[in-house]
Coordinates of C-alpha atoms in Angstrom, one line a residue:
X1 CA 135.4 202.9 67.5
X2 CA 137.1 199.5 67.1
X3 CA 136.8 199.2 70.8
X4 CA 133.8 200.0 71.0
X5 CA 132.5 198.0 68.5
X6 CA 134.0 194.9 69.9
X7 CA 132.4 195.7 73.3
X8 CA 129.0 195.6 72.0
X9 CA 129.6 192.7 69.8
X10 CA 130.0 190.9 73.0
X11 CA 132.6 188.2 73.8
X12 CA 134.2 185.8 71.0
X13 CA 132.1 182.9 70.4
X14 CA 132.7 179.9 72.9
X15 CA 133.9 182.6 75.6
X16 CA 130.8 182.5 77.6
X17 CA 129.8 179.4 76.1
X18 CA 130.0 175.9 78.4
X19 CA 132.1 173.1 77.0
X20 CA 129.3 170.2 76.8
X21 CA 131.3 168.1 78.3
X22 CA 132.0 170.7 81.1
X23 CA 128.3 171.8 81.4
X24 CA 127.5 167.6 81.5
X25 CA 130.0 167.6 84.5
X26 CA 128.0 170.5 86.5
X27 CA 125.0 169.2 85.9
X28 CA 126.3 166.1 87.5
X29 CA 126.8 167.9 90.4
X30 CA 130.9 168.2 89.3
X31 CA 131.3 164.3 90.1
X32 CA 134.3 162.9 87.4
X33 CA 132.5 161.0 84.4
X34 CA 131.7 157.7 84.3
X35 CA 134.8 156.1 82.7
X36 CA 136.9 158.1 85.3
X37 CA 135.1 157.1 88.3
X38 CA 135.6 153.2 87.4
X39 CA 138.8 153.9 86.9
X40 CA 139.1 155.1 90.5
X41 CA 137.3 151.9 91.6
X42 CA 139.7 149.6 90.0
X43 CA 143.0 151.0 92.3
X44 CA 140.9 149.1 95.6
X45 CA 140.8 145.6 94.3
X46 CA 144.0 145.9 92.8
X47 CA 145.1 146.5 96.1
X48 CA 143.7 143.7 98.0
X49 CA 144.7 141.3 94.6
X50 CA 148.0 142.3 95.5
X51 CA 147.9 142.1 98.9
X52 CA 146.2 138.6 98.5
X53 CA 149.6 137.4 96.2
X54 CA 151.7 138.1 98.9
X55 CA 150.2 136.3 101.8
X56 CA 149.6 133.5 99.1
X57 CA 153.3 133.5 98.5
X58 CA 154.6 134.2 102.0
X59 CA 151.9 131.2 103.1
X60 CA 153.8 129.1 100.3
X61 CA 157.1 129.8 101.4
X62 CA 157.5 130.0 105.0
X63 CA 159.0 127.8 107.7
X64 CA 156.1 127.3 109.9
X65 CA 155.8 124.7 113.1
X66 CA 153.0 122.2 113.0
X67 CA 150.7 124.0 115.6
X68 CA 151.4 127.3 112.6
X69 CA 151.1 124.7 109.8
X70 CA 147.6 123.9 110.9
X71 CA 146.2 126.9 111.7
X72 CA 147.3 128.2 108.5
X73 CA 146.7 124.9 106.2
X74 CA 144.7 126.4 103.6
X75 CA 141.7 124.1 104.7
X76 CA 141.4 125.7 107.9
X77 CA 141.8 129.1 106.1
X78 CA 139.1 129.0 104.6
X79 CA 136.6 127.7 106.8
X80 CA 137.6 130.7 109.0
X81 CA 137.3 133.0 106.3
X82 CA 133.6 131.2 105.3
X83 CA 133.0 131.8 108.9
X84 CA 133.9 135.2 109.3
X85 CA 132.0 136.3 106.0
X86 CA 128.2 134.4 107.3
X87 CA 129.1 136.4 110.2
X88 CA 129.3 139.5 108.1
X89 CA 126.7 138.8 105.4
X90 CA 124.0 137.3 107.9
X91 CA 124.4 140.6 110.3
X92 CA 124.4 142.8 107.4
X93 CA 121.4 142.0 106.4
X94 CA 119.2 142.4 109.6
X95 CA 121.2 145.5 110.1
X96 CA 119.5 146.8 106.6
X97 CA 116.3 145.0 107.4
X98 CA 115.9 146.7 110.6
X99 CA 118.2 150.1 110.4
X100 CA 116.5 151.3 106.9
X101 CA 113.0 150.6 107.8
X102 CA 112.9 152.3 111.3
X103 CA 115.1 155.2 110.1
X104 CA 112.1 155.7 107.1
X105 CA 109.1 155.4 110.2
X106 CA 110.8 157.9 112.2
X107 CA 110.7 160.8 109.9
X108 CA 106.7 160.0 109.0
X109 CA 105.1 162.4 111.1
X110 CA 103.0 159.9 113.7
X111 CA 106.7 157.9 114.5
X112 CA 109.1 160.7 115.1
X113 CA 108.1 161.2 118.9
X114 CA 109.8 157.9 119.4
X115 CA 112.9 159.2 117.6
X116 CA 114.3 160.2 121.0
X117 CA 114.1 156.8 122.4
X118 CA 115.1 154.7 119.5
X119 CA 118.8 157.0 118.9
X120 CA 119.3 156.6 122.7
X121 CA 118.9 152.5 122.2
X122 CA 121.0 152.7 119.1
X123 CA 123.3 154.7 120.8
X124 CA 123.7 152.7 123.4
X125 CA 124.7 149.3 121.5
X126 CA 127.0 151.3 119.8
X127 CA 128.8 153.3 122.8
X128 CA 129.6 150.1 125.2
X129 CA 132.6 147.9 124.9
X130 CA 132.2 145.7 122.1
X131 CA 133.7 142.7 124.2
X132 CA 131.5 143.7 126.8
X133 CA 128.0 143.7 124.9
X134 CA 129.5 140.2 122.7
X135 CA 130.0 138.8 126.7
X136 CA 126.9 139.6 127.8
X137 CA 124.8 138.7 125.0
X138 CA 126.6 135.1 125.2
X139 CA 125.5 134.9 129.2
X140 CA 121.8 136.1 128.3
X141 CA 121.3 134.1 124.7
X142 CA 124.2 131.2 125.3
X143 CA 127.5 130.8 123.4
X144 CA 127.7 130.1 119.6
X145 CA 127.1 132.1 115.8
X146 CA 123.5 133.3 117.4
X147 CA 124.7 135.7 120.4
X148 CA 127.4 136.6 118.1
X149 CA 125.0 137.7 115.2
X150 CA 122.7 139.8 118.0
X151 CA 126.0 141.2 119.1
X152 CA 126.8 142.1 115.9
X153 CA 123.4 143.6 115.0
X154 CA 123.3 146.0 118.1
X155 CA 126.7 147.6 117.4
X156 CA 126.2 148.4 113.8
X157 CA 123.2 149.3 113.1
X158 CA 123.4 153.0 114.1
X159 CA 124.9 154.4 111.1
X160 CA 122.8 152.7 108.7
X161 CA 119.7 154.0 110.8
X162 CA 121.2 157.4 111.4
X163 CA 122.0 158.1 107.8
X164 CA 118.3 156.9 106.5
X165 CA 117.2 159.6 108.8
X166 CA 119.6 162.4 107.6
X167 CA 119.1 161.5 103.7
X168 CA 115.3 161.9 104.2
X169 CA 115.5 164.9 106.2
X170 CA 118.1 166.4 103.9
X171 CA 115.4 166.0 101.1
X172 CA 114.4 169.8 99.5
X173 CA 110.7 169.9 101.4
X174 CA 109.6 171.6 98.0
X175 CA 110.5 168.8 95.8
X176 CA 108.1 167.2 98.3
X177 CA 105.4 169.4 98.0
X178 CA 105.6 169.3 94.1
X179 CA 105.4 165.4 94.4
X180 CA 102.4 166.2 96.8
X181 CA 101.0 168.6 94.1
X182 CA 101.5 166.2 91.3
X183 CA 98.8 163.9 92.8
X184 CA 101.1 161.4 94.6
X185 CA 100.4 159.6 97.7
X186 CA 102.7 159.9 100.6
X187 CA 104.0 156.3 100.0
X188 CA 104.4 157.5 96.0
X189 CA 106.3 160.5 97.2
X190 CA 109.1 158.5 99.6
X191 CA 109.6 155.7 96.5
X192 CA 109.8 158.2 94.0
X193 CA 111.2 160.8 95.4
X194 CA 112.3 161.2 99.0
X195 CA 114.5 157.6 98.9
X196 CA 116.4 158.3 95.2
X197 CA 117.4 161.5 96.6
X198 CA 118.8 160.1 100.2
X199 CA 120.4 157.3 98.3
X200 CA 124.1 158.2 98.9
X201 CA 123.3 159.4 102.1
X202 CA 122.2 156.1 103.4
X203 CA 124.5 154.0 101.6
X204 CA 127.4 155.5 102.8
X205 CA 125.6 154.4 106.5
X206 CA 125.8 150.8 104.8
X207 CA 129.5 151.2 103.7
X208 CA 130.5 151.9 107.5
X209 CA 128.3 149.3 109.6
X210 CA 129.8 146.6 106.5
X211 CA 133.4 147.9 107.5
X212 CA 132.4 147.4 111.0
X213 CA 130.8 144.4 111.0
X214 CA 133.8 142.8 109.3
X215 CA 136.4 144.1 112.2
X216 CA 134.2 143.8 115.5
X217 CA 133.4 140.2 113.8
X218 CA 136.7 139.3 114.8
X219 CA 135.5 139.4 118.7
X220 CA 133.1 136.5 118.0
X221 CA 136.0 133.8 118.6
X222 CA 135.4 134.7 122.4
X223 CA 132.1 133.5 122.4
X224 CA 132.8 130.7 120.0
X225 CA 131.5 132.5 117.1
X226 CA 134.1 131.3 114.6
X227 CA 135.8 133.3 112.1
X228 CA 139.2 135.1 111.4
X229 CA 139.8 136.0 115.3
X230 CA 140.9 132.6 116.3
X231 CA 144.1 133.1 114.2
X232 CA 144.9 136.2 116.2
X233 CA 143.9 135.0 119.2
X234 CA 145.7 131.4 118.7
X235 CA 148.8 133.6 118.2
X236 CA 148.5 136.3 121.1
X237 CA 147.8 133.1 123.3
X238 CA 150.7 131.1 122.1
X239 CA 153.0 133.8 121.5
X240 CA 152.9 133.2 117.5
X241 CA 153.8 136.5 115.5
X242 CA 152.6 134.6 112.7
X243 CA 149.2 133.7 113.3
X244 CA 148.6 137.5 114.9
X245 CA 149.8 138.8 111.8
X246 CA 148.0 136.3 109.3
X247 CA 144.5 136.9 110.8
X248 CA 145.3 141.1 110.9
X249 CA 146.1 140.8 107.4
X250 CA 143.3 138.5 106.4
X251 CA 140.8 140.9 108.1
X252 CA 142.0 144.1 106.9
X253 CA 142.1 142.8 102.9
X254 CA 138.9 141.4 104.1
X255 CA 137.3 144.8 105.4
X256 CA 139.1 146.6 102.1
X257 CA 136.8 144.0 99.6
X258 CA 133.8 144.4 101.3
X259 CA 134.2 148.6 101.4
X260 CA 134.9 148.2 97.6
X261 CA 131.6 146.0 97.0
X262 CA 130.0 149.1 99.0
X263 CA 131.5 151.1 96.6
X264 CA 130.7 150.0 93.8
X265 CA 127.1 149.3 94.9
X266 CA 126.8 152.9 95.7
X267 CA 128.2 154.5 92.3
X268 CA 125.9 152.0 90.6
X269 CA 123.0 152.7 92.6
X270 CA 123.9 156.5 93.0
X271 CA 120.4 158.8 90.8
X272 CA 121.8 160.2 87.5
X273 CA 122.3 164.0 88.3
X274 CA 123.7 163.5 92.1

């Protein structure tokens, strides 16, 4: 009878019950809560901070010969670092202005027999020799920041217009149709709805071409480009370990800030609920 009784009483209280914190969490999709997911953030930075001391100190302390001393002076530095970032910067954002907006016009219904055409164009700035397509460009447009920029462009811009597409087409049709049903116009529907939802989608398109840009970037000192590849081409040429090593470093703390900006940018920008 005691069994029985307890049976059909159900379970304790709180057995079937969520945790509110826990049921926040799932709503959230399962993602770790805000405090937590900062926290995460901050191990990046803390990393390049780090790595940023020791190249400061080693910089500092090092026996270096003159042709060393000058290409590491901390002047010089940092108009190759300046260089290296308008490089970045200025092909990010015509990579954005051009990859978001023709991956949104090729899933509209009129644009997306042209899809085809447009991947294969993508594709193929993407799939040939970096050196090559920076070489080329220079012979067709002339040598300097300009050819590199276009060379820049063309390599990267793939994922961010490849992920636009996905996160748009990965978009439930029915919350589509209840936009549709609500009243909205098409253009109402892909602000309000369609583009929230394909948010981390397309930014994670942005974090790669960023963490692209910043490497390939480091071909543009073939073309006179400027930016952190003369140190490691200085050193390959001259047989300097420590200019090779100084401009690999440089880039890849370089490539690690720039993915954390990304980052952050996406948790920040990331709909409540995803």
């Amino acid at each position: 009878m005691t069994t029985a009784a307890s049976t059909a009483s159900g379970p304790p209280a709180g057995a079937g019950a969520e945790d509110p914190q826990t049921l926040t969490s799932t709503v959230a999709g399962g993602s770790p809560t805000g405090r937590s997911a900062w926290r995460g953030l901050l191990v990046q930075p803390a990393l390049v901070l780090a790595g940023v001391a020791a190249f400061v100190v080693w910089r500092s302390t090092a026996e270096l010969s003159d042709t060393e001393r000058r290409q590491l002076g901390w002047s010089a530095l940092g108009r190759s670092v300046v260089d290296h970032l308008q490089l970045t910067l200025v092909a990010a954002v015509l990579v954005l202005a051009i990859g978001i907006p023709v991956g949104i016009l090729l899933t509209r219904g009129p644009f997306r027999r042209a899809t085809p055409i447009v991947l294969a164009v993508a594709n193929t700035g993407q799939a040939a020799p970096a050196i090559g397509l920076f070489v080329l460009l220079a012979t067709w447009l002339g040598f300097g920041f300009r050819s590199a920029v276009v060379a820049l462009v063309a390599y990267t811009v793939l994922p961010v217009l490849r992920n636009t597409m996905v996160g748009l087409q990965g978009v439930d049709p029915r919350l589509v149709e209840a936009g549709r049903g609500m009243g909205m116009s098409g253009l109402a529907v892909l602000r309000r709805v369609e583009l929230p939802l394909a948010v981390p989608v397309i930014l994670a398109g942005v974090r790669t071409a960023l963490v692209l840009l910043v490497g390939t970037a480091t071909l543009a000192t073939f073309i006179s480009g400027g930016g952190l590849g003369l140190l490691i081409t200085t050193g390959i040429n001259l047989s300097l370990n420590s200019l090779l090593i100084s401009g690999a470093v440089l880039v890849a703390l370089l490539a690690l800030a720039i993915d954390w900006a990304g980052r952050v940018v996406e948790h920040v920008a990331r709909p409540k609920g995803l």
